[in-house]
Coordinates of C-alpha atoms in Angstrom, one line a residue:
Chain K
M21 CA -14.4 14.8 20.8
S22 CA -17.2 14.3 22.5
D23 CA -18.9 11.4 20.6
P24 CA -16.4 9.8 18.9
H25 CA -18.0 7.3 15.9
V26 CA -14.6 5.3 16.1
E27 CA -11.9 4.7 19.0
I28 CA -8.6 3.1 18.8
R29 CA -7.3 2.8 21.8
E30 CA -3.5 1.5 22.6
L31 CA -3.6 -0.8 19.6
I32 CA -0.2 -2.9 18.7
V33 CA -0.4 -4.9 15.9
E34 CA 2.9 -7.3 15.4
R35 CA 3.9 -9.6 12.5
G36 CA 6.5 -11.9 12.7
G37 CA 7.5 -10.7 16.3
R38 CA 8.1 -7.4 14.9
Q39 CA 6.1 -4.3 16.1
V40 CA 4.5 -2.7 12.9
L41 CA 1.8 -0.4 14.4
A42 CA 1.3 1.3 17.6
V43 CA -1.7 3.5 17.6
P44 CA -1.9 4.7 21.6
E45 CA -5.2 6.5 20.6
L46 CA -7.3 8.0 17.6
Q47 CA -11.0 9.1 17.5
L48 CA -13.1 9.4 14.3
A49 CA -15.8 12.1 14.6
R50 CA -19.0 10.9 12.9
R51 CA -19.6 11.5 9.4
E52 CA -16.0 12.8 8.8
V53 CA -13.0 12.2 6.3
T54 CA -10.1 11.1 7.9
A55 CA -7.1 10.6 5.6
V56 CA -4.3 8.5 6.9
I57 CA -0.8 9.5 5.2
G58 CA 2.7 8.1 5.6
P59 CA 5.4 6.4 3.7
N60 CA 5.1 2.5 2.2
G61 CA 5.3 0.4 4.9
S62 CA 4.0 2.9 7.4
G63 CA 1.2 0.8 8.5
K64 CA -1.1 2.3 7.1
S65 CA -2.8 -0.6 5.4
T66 CA -2.5 -2.6 8.3
L67 CA -4.5 0.0 10.7
L68 CA -7.7 -0.4 8.0
A69 CA -7.0 -4.3 8.4
A70 CA -7.3 -4.0 12.2
L71 CA -10.3 -1.9 12.1
Q72 CA -11.9 -4.9 10.1
L73 CA -10.7 -7.3 12.5
L74 CA -9.0 -8.8 9.3
L75 CA -5.9 -9.5 11.4
P76 CA -4.9 -10.4 14.9
L77 CA -4.1 -7.5 17.2
K78 CA -1.3 -7.9 20.2
Q79 CA -3.4 -5.9 22.1
G80 CA -5.9 -2.6 21.8
R81 CA -9.2 -1.9 22.0
L82 CA -12.0 -0.7 18.9
L83 CA -14.4 0.8 19.5
L84 CA -17.7 1.6 17.3
D85 CA -20.2 3.9 19.1
G86 CA -18.5 3.2 22.0
E87 CA -19.3 -0.5 21.9
P88 CA -16.3 -3.0 21.3
I89 CA -16.6 -4.7 18.1
A90 CA -14.1 -7.6 18.7
G91 CA -16.8 -9.8 19.6
D92 CA -18.3 -10.5 16.7
P93 CA -16.7 -9.8 13.9
V94 CA -18.9 -10.4 10.8
A95 CA -21.7 -8.2 12.8
A96 CA -18.9 -5.4 13.0
R97 CA -17.9 -5.4 9.1
R98 CA -21.3 -5.3 8.3
R99 CA -21.6 -1.7 10.0
M100 CA -18.6 -0.8 7.8
A101 CA -17.3 -1.4 3.5
A102 CA -14.0 -1.1 2.4
A103 CA -12.7 -0.7 -0.7
F104 CA -8.6 -1.1 -2.0
Q105 CA -6.4 0.1 -4.5
E106 CA -7.3 -3.4 -6.7
P107 CA -10.6 -3.3 -7.3
L108 CA -10.7 -7.0 -6.3
L109 CA -14.1 -7.5 -8.1
L110 CA -16.1 -11.1 -8.2
S111 CA -16.1 -13.1 -11.2
M112 CA -19.8 -12.1 -11.8
S113 CA -21.4 -9.2 -13.5
V114 CA -21.2 -5.9 -12.4
R115 CA -24.7 -5.2 -11.0
E116 CA -24.0 -8.7 -9.0
N117 CA -21.1 -7.2 -7.8
V118 CA -22.8 -4.1 -6.5
E119 CA -25.4 -6.4 -4.7
L120 CA -23.0 -8.6 -3.2
P121 CA -23.2 -6.6 0.1
L122 CA -26.6 -6.9 0.7
R123 CA -26.9 -10.4 -0.6
L124 CA -24.7 -11.2 2.1
R125 CA -26.9 -8.9 4.8
G126 CA -29.6 -11.0 3.5
L127 CA -31.5 -8.7 1.7
G128 CA -34.5 -9.5 -1.0
R129 CA -33.4 -9.3 -4.1
R130 CA -35.9 -6.3 -5.2
E131 CA -34.3 -4.1 -2.6
R132 CA -30.9 -5.2 -3.7
R133 CA -31.7 -4.7 -7.2
Q134 CA -32.8 -1.2 -6.5
A135 CA -29.7 -0.2 -4.3
A136 CA -27.4 -1.6 -6.7
D137 CA -29.0 0.5 -9.4
A138 CA -28.8 3.8 -7.6
W139 CA -25.4 3.0 -7.1
L140 CA -24.4 2.3 -10.2
E141 CA -26.3 5.6 -11.7
R142 CA -24.3 8.0 -9.1
F143 CA -21.1 6.5 -10.2
G144 CA -22.0 6.9 -14.0
I145 CA -21.7 2.7 -14.9
T146 CA -25.1 2.0 -15.4
A147 CA -24.2 0.7 -19.1
L148 CA -22.0 -1.7 -17.2
A149 CA -24.5 -3.4 -15.2
R150 CA -24.7 -6.7 -17.1
R151 CA -21.1 -6.4 -18.4
P152 CA -18.4 -9.5 -16.4
A153 CA -16.7 -7.4 -13.6
R154 CA -13.5 -9.1 -14.6
A155 CA -13.5 -7.6 -18.5
L156 CA -13.8 -3.9 -17.2
S157 CA -10.8 -1.3 -17.5
G158 CA -9.1 -0.2 -14.0
G159 CA -11.3 3.3 -14.1
E160 CA -14.5 1.1 -14.7
A161 CA -13.6 -1.5 -11.9
Q162 CA -12.7 0.7 -9.0
R163 CA -15.9 2.5 -10.0
V164 CA -17.7 -1.2 -9.2
S165 CA -15.6 -1.2 -6.2
L166 CA -16.2 2.0 -4.6
A167 CA -20.1 1.8 -6.0
R168 CA -20.2 -1.2 -4.1
A169 CA -18.7 -0.2 -0.9
F170 CA -21.3 2.5 -0.9
A171 CA -24.1 -0.3 -2.0
A172 CA -23.6 -1.6 1.8
R173 CA -24.7 1.7 3.2
P174 CA -21.5 1.3 5.6
E175 CA -21.6 3.9 8.5
V176 CA -18.0 3.3 8.2
L177 CA -16.3 3.5 4.9
L178 CA -12.8 2.1 4.6
L179 CA -10.8 3.3 1.6
D180 CA -7.0 2.0 1.3
E181 CA -5.4 4.3 -2.0
P182 CA -8.4 3.2 -4.3
F183 CA -7.2 6.2 -7.1
A184 CA -3.6 5.4 -7.0
G185 CA -4.2 2.3 -9.4
V186 CA -6.1 5.1 -12.3
D187 CA -4.2 6.5 -14.9
A188 CA -4.1 10.1 -14.4
P189 CA -6.9 11.8 -16.7
T190 CA -9.0 8.8 -15.6
R191 CA -8.5 9.5 -11.8
E192 CA -9.3 13.2 -11.9
Q193 CA -12.8 12.3 -13.1
L194 CA -13.0 9.9 -10.7
L195 CA -12.3 11.7 -7.4
E196 CA -14.4 14.2 -8.7
D197 CA -17.5 12.2 -8.7
F198 CA -16.4 10.5 -5.9
A199 CA -15.9 14.2 -3.7
R200 CA -19.7 14.7 -4.7
I201 CA -21.0 11.4 -3.5
L202 CA -18.6 11.0 -0.4
A203 CA -20.4 14.8 0.2
A204 CA -24.0 13.6 -0.4
A205 CA -23.8 9.9 1.6
R206 CA -21.2 11.5 4.3
P207 CA -20.5 7.8 5.9
T208 CA -17.8 8.1 9.0
T209 CA -14.3 7.3 6.2
I210 CA -10.9 6.7 6.7
L211 CA -8.9 7.4 3.4
V212 CA -5.5 6.1 3.4
T213 CA -3.5 7.3 0.7
H214 CA 0.2 9.0 -0.3
D215 CA -1.8 11.6 -2.2
R216 CA -1.5 15.1 -0.6
G217 CA -3.7 16.5 -2.9
E218 CA -6.3 13.6 -2.1
A219 CA -6.1 14.6 1.4
L220 CA -5.7 18.6 0.9
R221 CA -9.4 17.4 -1.1
L222 CA -11.4 15.2 0.8
A223 CA -10.0 15.0 4.4
D224 CA -11.5 17.0 7.4
H225 CA -8.5 15.4 9.4
V226 CA -5.0 13.8 8.6
A227 CA -3.2 11.5 10.6
V228 CA 0.2 10.6 9.7
L229 CA 1.6 7.2 10.1
I230 CA 5.3 7.1 10.1
E231 CA 7.0 3.4 10.8
G232 CA 3.7 2.0 12.5
R233 CA 3.3 5.1 14.7
L234 CA 0.9 8.1 14.9
R235 CA 3.0 10.7 14.4
Q236 CA 0.6 13.4 14.0
W237 CA -3.0 14.5 13.8
G238 CA -4.7 17.5 13.0
T239 CA -6.8 19.7 9.9
P240 CA -5.0 19.3 6.5
Q241 CA -3.9 22.4 7.1
Q242 CA -2.2 22.0 10.6
V243 CA -0.7 18.7 9.2
F244 CA 1.0 20.0 6.0
S245 CA 2.0 24.0 7.3
A246 CA 2.7 22.8 10.8
P247 CA 4.5 19.2 10.7
A248 CA 5.5 17.6 14.5
D249 CA 8.5 16.9 13.5
E250 CA 11.0 16.3 10.6
E251 CA 10.2 13.3 9.3
V252 CA 6.3 14.3 8.9
A253 CA 7.5 17.4 7.2
A254 CA 9.3 15.5 4.9
F255 CA 6.7 13.7 4.2
V256 CA 4.1 16.4 3.8
G257 CA 6.9 17.8 1.2
V258 CA 7.9 20.6 3.5
E259 CA 11.5 20.8 1.2
N260 CA 13.1 23.7 3.6
V261 CA 13.7 22.5 6.9
W262 CA 16.6 24.3 8.6
P263 CA 18.4 23.8 12.1
A264 CA 18.4 27.1 13.7
R265 CA 19.4 29.4 16.6
L266 CA 17.8 31.9 18.4
L267 CA 19.6 35.2 17.9
E268 CA 17.4 37.7 19.8
L269 CA 13.6 38.7 20.3
R270 CA 13.2 41.8 18.9
D271 CA 9.9 44.4 17.9
G272 CA 7.3 41.2 18.7
L273 CA 9.2 38.8 16.6
A274 CA 11.6 36.1 16.8
I275 CA 15.0 36.4 15.0
W276 CA 16.6 32.9 14.5
Q277 CA 20.3 32.1 12.8
A278 CA 19.9 28.9 10.1
G279 CA 23.2 28.7 8.5
P280 CA 23.7 32.0 6.4
L281 CA 19.9 33.1 6.9
T282 CA 18.6 35.1 9.4
I283 CA 14.9 34.7 10.0
E284 CA 12.2 36.5 11.2
T285 CA 9.3 34.4 13.0
A286 CA 6.3 34.6 15.5
P287 CA 8.1 34.5 19.1
L288 CA 8.1 30.9 21.1
D289 CA 8.3 31.2 24.7
G290 CA 11.6 29.8 26.2
V291 CA 12.6 28.2 22.9
E292 CA 16.4 28.4 22.0
T293 CA 16.6 25.9 19.5
S294 CA 14.6 24.7 16.2
L295 CA 14.1 23.4 12.9
I296 CA 13.0 26.3 10.9
C297 CA 10.3 24.8 8.4
V298 CA 9.2 26.4 5.3
R299 CA 7.0 25.0 2.3
P300 CA 8.7 25.3 -1.5
E301 CA 5.0 26.6 -2.5
Q302 CA 5.5 29.7 -0.2
V303 CA 8.9 30.8 -1.7
T304 CA 8.9 33.6 -4.1
L305 CA 11.9 34.2 -6.6
S306 CA 12.5 37.2 -7.9
S307 CA 16.1 38.8 -9.8
P308 CA 18.2 40.2 -6.8
S309 CA 18.0 43.8 -8.0
N310 CA 14.0 43.4 -8.2
A311 CA 13.5 41.7 -4.6
A312 CA 10.5 41.9 -3.0
D313 CA 9.5 44.5 -0.4
P314 CA 11.3 43.2 2.9
S315 CA 8.4 44.8 5.1
S316 CA 5.9 42.6 3.6
A317 CA 8.0 39.2 2.8
R318 CA 10.5 39.8 5.7
N319 CA 12.5 37.1 5.1
H320 CA 14.9 37.1 2.0
A321 CA 17.8 35.2 1.0
V322 CA 20.3 35.5 -2.4
G323 CA 21.5 32.4 -3.9
R324 CA 22.5 30.9 -7.1
I325 CA 20.3 28.1 -9.1
R326 CA 21.7 25.6 -8.4
A327 CA 19.2 22.8 -10.1
A328 CA 15.8 22.6 -11.6
H329 CA 12.9 20.3 -13.1
S330 CA 9.3 20.5 -13.9
E331 CA 6.7 19.4 -11.2
G332 CA 3.3 19.0 -13.2
P333 CA 2.7 22.9 -13.5
F334 CA 5.3 23.9 -11.1
M335 CA 9.0 24.2 -11.5
R336 CA 10.5 23.0 -8.3
V337 CA 13.9 25.1 -8.0
A338 CA 16.3 24.8 -5.6
V339 CA 18.8 27.3 -4.7
E340 CA 22.5 27.0 -2.9
L341 CA 22.5 30.3 -0.8
E342 CA 25.3 32.9 -0.8
G343 CA 27.2 32.0 2.5
G344 CA 27.3 28.2 1.8
G345 CA 26.1 25.5 3.6
A346 CA 22.2 25.8 3.3
Q347 CA 20.0 25.5 -0.1
L348 CA 16.4 27.0 -0.7
V349 CA 13.8 25.1 -2.7
A350 CA 10.5 27.3 -4.4
D351 CA 7.7 26.0 -6.7
I352 CA 7.2 28.3 -8.7
S353 CA 4.7 28.7 -11.8
R354 CA 6.1 27.8 -15.1
V355 CA 5.2 31.5 -16.4
S356 CA 7.1 32.7 -13.7
W357 CA 10.0 30.9 -14.6
D358 CA 9.7 32.0 -18.2
E359 CA 9.0 35.8 -17.6
L360 CA 12.1 35.9 -15.4
E361 CA 14.7 34.1 -18.0
L362 CA 15.3 31.8 -14.7
A363 CA 18.2 29.1 -15.3
V364 CA 20.4 26.8 -13.4
G365 CA 23.6 29.5 -12.4
V366 CA 21.5 32.3 -12.4
S367 CA 21.1 34.3 -9.1
V368 CA 18.3 34.8 -7.8
S369 CA 16.4 36.1 -4.6
G370 CA 14.2 34.1 -2.2
T371 CA 11.6 35.5 -0.1
F372 CA 9.2 34.1 2.2
K373 CA 6.8 35.9 4.9
A374 CA 7.2 35.1 8.6
S375 CA 3.8 33.8 8.7
A376 CA 4.6 31.0 6.2
V377 CA 7.6 29.9 8.7
H378 CA 6.9 26.8 11.0
V379 CA 9.1 26.6 13.9
I380 CA 9.3 22.9 15.3
P381 CA 11.1 23.5 18.8
G382 CA 14.3 22.3 20.4
R383 CA 16.0 20.5 17.8
E384 CA 19.0 22.5 16.6
G385 CA 21.6 20.3 14.9
A386 CA 18.6 17.4 14.3
A387 CA 18.3 18.6 10.6
G388 CA 20.8 17.2 7.9
E389 CA 21.0 19.6 4.9
R390 CA 18.0 19.0 2.9
G391 CA 16.8 19.7 -0.6
Chain N
M30 CA -11.3 -60.4 -34.1
D31 CA -15.0 -61.9 -34.2
L32 CA -14.8 -62.0 -30.5
I33 CA -14.8 -58.4 -30.4
W34 CA -17.0 -57.6 -33.3
D35 CA -19.7 -60.1 -32.3
G36 CA -19.4 -58.7 -28.7
L37 CA -19.5 -55.2 -29.9
R38 CA -22.8 -56.3 -32.0
E39 CA -24.6 -58.1 -29.2
A40 CA -23.7 -55.1 -26.9
A41 CA -25.2 -52.5 -29.6
R42 CA -28.7 -55.2 -29.7
L43 CA -28.8 -55.2 -25.7
L44 CA -28.2 -51.4 -25.6
A45 CA -30.9 -50.8 -28.2
Q46 CA -33.2 -53.2 -26.9
G47 CA -32.8 -51.5 -23.6
D48 CA -32.4 -54.8 -21.5
A49 CA -34.1 -54.5 -17.8
E50 CA -31.2 -55.9 -16.2
V51 CA -28.7 -53.5 -17.8
I52 CA -30.5 -50.5 -17.7
E53 CA -31.2 -51.5 -13.4
I54 CA -27.5 -52.0 -13.0
T55 CA -26.5 -48.6 -14.8
L56 CA -29.1 -46.7 -12.5
R57 CA -28.0 -48.1 -9.6
T58 CA -24.5 -47.6 -10.7
L59 CA -25.2 -43.9 -11.0
A60 CA -27.0 -43.4 -7.8
I61 CA -24.0 -45.2 -6.0
S62 CA -21.4 -43.2 -7.4
A63 CA -23.3 -39.7 -7.6
S64 CA -24.4 -40.2 -4.1
A65 CA -20.9 -41.2 -2.7
T66 CA -19.3 -38.1 -5.2
A67 CA -22.1 -35.4 -3.3
L68 CA -21.1 -36.5 0.2
A69 CA -17.5 -36.0 -0.7
L70 CA -17.9 -33.3 -2.1
A71 CA -20.0 -31.7 1.0
L72 CA -17.1 -32.9 3.3
G73 CA -14.0 -32.4 0.8
V74 CA -14.5 -29.1 0.3
P75 CA -14.8 -27.6 3.6
F76 CA -11.9 -29.4 4.6
G77 CA -10.1 -28.6 1.8
A78 CA -10.9 -25.0 2.3
L79 CA -10.2 -25.2 5.8
L80 CA -6.9 -26.8 5.0
A81 CA -6.2 -23.8 2.4
L82 CA -7.1 -21.2 4.6
R83 CA -5.9 -22.1 8.1
R84 CA -2.5 -22.7 9.3
F85 CA -2.5 -25.4 12.6
P86 CA -0.2 -27.8 14.1
G87 CA -0.6 -30.6 12.3
R88 CA -1.5 -29.3 9.2
G89 CA 1.4 -30.9 7.1
L90 CA 0.7 -34.0 8.0
I91 CA -3.1 -34.2 7.1
V92 CA -2.1 -32.2 4.0
A93 CA 0.0 -35.2 3.1
A94 CA -2.3 -37.7 4.2
V95 CA -4.5 -36.2 1.6
N96 CA -1.9 -36.2 -1.4
T97 CA -1.3 -40.0 -0.1
G98 CA -5.4 -40.7 -0.8
L99 CA -5.2 -39.4 -4.1
G100 CA -3.2 -42.4 -4.9
M101 CA -4.7 -44.8 -2.3
P102 CA -5.3 -48.5 -3.4
P103 CA -9.3 -49.4 -3.5
V104 CA -8.8 -52.8 -2.4
V105 CA -7.5 -51.3 0.7
V106 CA -10.2 -48.9 1.1
G107 CA -12.6 -51.9 0.9
L108 CA -10.7 -53.4 3.0
L109 CA -10.9 -50.9 5.8
I110 CA -14.8 -50.6 5.5
V111 CA -15.1 -54.4 5.3
L112 CA -13.5 -54.3 8.7
L113 CA -15.6 -51.4 10.1
L114 CA -18.9 -52.9 8.7
W115 CA -18.3 -56.7 9.3
R116 CA -21.0 -58.3 11.8
S117 CA -18.2 -58.4 14.6
G118 CA -16.9 -55.2 13.7
P119 CA -17.3 -51.8 15.3
F120 CA -20.5 -50.6 13.2
G121 CA -21.3 -54.4 12.6
S122 CA -24.9 -54.0 14.1
L123 CA -25.8 -51.5 11.4
N124 CA -25.6 -54.6 9.2
L125 CA -24.6 -52.3 6.1
I126 CA -21.8 -55.1 4.6
Y127 CA -22.8 -56.0 1.5
T128 CA -25.5 -52.9 0.8
P129 CA -25.2 -50.2 -1.5
Y130 CA -24.7 -48.0 1.4
A131 CA -21.6 -49.5 2.2
M132 CA -20.5 -49.4 -1.4
V133 CA -21.3 -45.8 -0.8
A134 CA -18.8 -45.6 1.6
A135 CA -16.1 -47.1 0.5
Q136 CA -16.5 -45.4 -3.0
F137 CA -17.0 -41.5 -0.3
L138 CA -13.3 -42.5 1.2
L139 CA -11.9 -42.9 -2.5
A140 CA -13.2 -39.8 -3.9
L141 CA -12.7 -37.8 -0.6
P142 CA -9.1 -37.0 -0.8
L143 CA -9.4 -36.3 -4.8
V144 CA -11.9 -33.4 -3.7
I145 CA -10.1 -32.2 -0.7
G146 CA -6.9 -31.9 -2.7
F147 CA -8.5 -30.4 -5.7
S148 CA -10.1 -27.8 -3.7
L149 CA -7.2 -27.4 -1.5
T150 CA -5.4 -26.5 -4.6
A151 CA -8.1 -24.0 -5.8
I152 CA -8.7 -22.0 -3.0
Q153 CA -5.4 -21.6 -2.0
A154 CA -4.5 -19.9 -5.5
L155 CA -7.3 -17.3 -4.7
P156 CA -5.5 -13.9 -3.6
S157 CA -5.7 -13.4 0.2
K158 CA -6.5 -10.0 -1.0
L159 CA -9.6 -11.3 -2.5
L160 CA -11.0 -13.1 0.3
D161 CA -10.1 -9.9 2.8
Q162 CA -12.5 -8.2 0.5
M163 CA -14.9 -11.1 1.1
R164 CA -14.8 -10.5 4.5
A165 CA -14.8 -6.7 4.4
L166 CA -18.3 -7.0 2.5
G167 CA -19.5 -8.8 5.5
A168 CA -19.1 -12.4 4.6
N169 CA -20.0 -15.1 7.5
R170 CA -18.2 -18.2 7.5
A171 CA -20.9 -20.6 5.5
Q172 CA -21.0 -17.1 2.6
M173 CA -17.0 -17.2 2.6
L174 CA -17.5 -20.7 1.6
W175 CA -19.8 -20.3 -1.2
L176 CA -18.1 -16.9 -2.7
M177 CA -15.0 -19.1 -2.2
M178 CA -16.4 -22.2 -4.3
R179 CA -18.4 -19.6 -7.0
E180 CA -14.7 -18.0 -7.1
T181 CA -12.7 -21.4 -7.8
R182 CA -15.4 -23.2 -9.7
L183 CA -13.3 -24.4 -12.6
G184 CA -11.0 -26.3 -9.3
I185 CA -14.6 -27.2 -8.0
L186 CA -15.9 -29.1 -10.8
A187 CA -12.2 -30.6 -11.6
A188 CA -13.2 -32.0 -8.4
V189 CA -16.3 -33.0 -9.0
M190 CA -15.4 -34.9 -12.3
A191 CA -12.2 -36.5 -10.9
G192 CA -14.2 -37.5 -7.3
F193 CA -17.3 -38.8 -9.7
G194 CA -14.8 -40.6 -12.5
A195 CA -12.7 -42.5 -9.0
A196 CA -16.0 -43.4 -7.5
I197 CA -17.8 -44.5 -11.0
S198 CA -14.7 -46.4 -12.2
E199 CA -14.1 -48.2 -8.8
V200 CA -14.6 -52.1 -9.1
G201 CA -12.1 -53.8 -6.2
A202 CA -13.3 -52.2 -3.1
S203 CA -17.1 -52.4 -4.5
M204 CA -16.6 -55.9 -4.8
Q205 CA -15.4 -56.5 -1.3
V206 CA -17.8 -54.5 0.2
G207 CA -21.2 -54.7 -1.9
G208 CA -20.4 -58.5 -2.8
N209 CA -21.7 -57.7 -6.2
L210 CA -25.2 -59.3 -4.9
D211 CA -27.9 -60.0 -8.1
G212 CA -30.8 -57.1 -7.8
D213 CA -29.0 -55.5 -4.8
T214 CA -25.0 -54.4 -4.9
R215 CA -24.3 -55.6 -9.0
V216 CA -22.8 -52.0 -10.5
L217 CA -21.2 -51.8 -14.2
T218 CA -17.8 -52.3 -12.8
T219 CA -18.7 -55.5 -10.8
A220 CA -21.0 -56.8 -13.4
T221 CA -18.2 -56.5 -16.3
V222 CA -16.3 -58.7 -14.2
L223 CA -18.4 -61.2 -13.6
E224 CA -19.7 -61.5 -17.1
T225 CA -16.0 -61.3 -18.2
S226 CA -14.8 -64.4 -16.1
R227 CA -18.3 -66.2 -17.2
G228 CA -17.1 -65.6 -20.6
N229 CA -19.9 -63.4 -22.2
F230 CA -18.2 -60.9 -23.7
E231 CA -21.0 -59.5 -25.5
V232 CA -22.6 -58.7 -22.3
A233 CA -19.0 -57.4 -20.6
I234 CA -18.9 -55.3 -23.5
A235 CA -22.0 -53.7 -23.6
L236 CA -21.7 -52.9 -19.8
G237 CA -18.3 -51.1 -20.4
L238 CA -19.6 -49.4 -23.1
I239 CA -22.3 -48.3 -21.1
L240 CA -19.8 -47.4 -18.3
V241 CA -17.8 -45.4 -20.7
M242 CA -20.1 -43.1 -22.0
M243 CA -21.7 -42.7 -18.7
A244 CA -18.8 -40.9 -17.3
Y245 CA -18.0 -39.3 -21.1
L246 CA -21.6 -38.1 -20.5
V247 CA -21.3 -36.7 -16.9
N248 CA -18.0 -35.2 -17.8
L249 CA -19.4 -33.6 -21.0
A250 CA -21.9 -31.8 -18.9
L251 CA -19.4 -30.8 -16.1
T252 CA -16.8 -29.7 -19.0
G253 CA -20.1 -27.2 -20.6
V254 CA -20.4 -25.8 -17.2
Q255 CA -16.8 -25.7 -16.6
Q256 CA -15.6 -23.9 -19.9
R257 CA -18.8 -21.6 -20.1
R258 CA -17.5 -18.0 -20.2
P259 CA -16.3 -16.9 -16.9
V260 CA -18.9 -13.8 -15.8

């Protein structure tokens, strides 16, 4: 990256003598949105707190526009703004809350008021301006919290699961408004989230933190389709991970043996063992008598449905493969589930394209059976 | 019973007529106790915030000292101020003994642990995430203190009431360091003691009533602020 806006170098944070975060290097491009994802306790919030100098660093350098920020924490924080999962509003009116960051920066009353009113309008909460902030509903309060963060006119916007505490219908509308406002204002943004949908919808890049370590950084497509390792794969929802051994290279394809499955992928130089990853939504199910044309979907397997449950608009189906020892997980639409008259115990054929397969080299035997 | 009724009647007359000396003593009492409380607030709230937010060696000892100070006998505080301000004492050259300033100092020392204790408790009860949010909004140290006082205003007002109550009702230390000099350091409590010892019960009752009313009115005003619908 030629001109990173935010740089993290050799960052280590300890808590109680235990290392909770170690990020050798992370650069954020100007005006880009980076989603930081990872399981609970993986250090995501710690990373945001470190960036705001809200906790002591064991070591590391944080740079904003190439300049270290450690010398003057208040000045650095005034170039940023943050909103958290809890709205954390102060006991004053909604408008006063939104004005607050500008008041702390010494702006005059009129300028504060104009800015606050503009952000209240953008977030659709003008009518709440005079209401006590502590008397709002969860969704309203989060809108105020986000309006307050934007009102600070931050170069860097830090968001820690801001939509996680909002109920589903409210959340959808809030996300839609937020995405529109973010696209217009476009500060350099770090969004901590555990929600894949939010990351896919909002982020230019995704950073995966697991156990305090930065395990992968890339575009959402790269991270979700081509996870760097087994744990990242598990976290980003790759339900099918099979240890595999290379059988042969044929017709420009690599042929792998993964338990009872024979899988074709694009070839990798010098890789003999691997973990084969397939996202469940890349798998198509059909009746064994009506299997998809193997030429377009090169990989197929037959088995019996072991379990199925609803995942919102989808059905997640676990198929016990013939030959034993392996399971194929597929996400199919409810319509398909009904049309194919599927049920637990029914035989099905699962297919997925060679291009849907991601290969993590060199880990045969590392993965347990998953499903 | 006559003694009490006569006393109350005479007290009512004194109050109704607006006795010049009584008014002077009342205003002096108010000035001294309000100054002491204001000083205790100015120092006590930031110190309470420091104790609430920072961990440092010796903090436990200081908090224990503050808690001990909550029940500090006024005569001991009076003795301390006398020793400090006595002509041969470390601050004797300032000639402050038997002046209203000495009384402010004594009442300040009595109110201070109360203000620190109440502030400490109130600020400690603030969620740490809210403090992080205040910092993240860009608050500097002084602004943090302002925001914390805003958020804990019920607790801080309780500190004001407790501090002012301790200052205005105190008699031993005021007597020791002020000397109860007529027209100079005589306040409602010391005047009440004096009139009681002279057998002027009607005047003592009048002074006592004023003292109680003043404490009540100040607390009524503060309670009004405290109980206002929170925003």
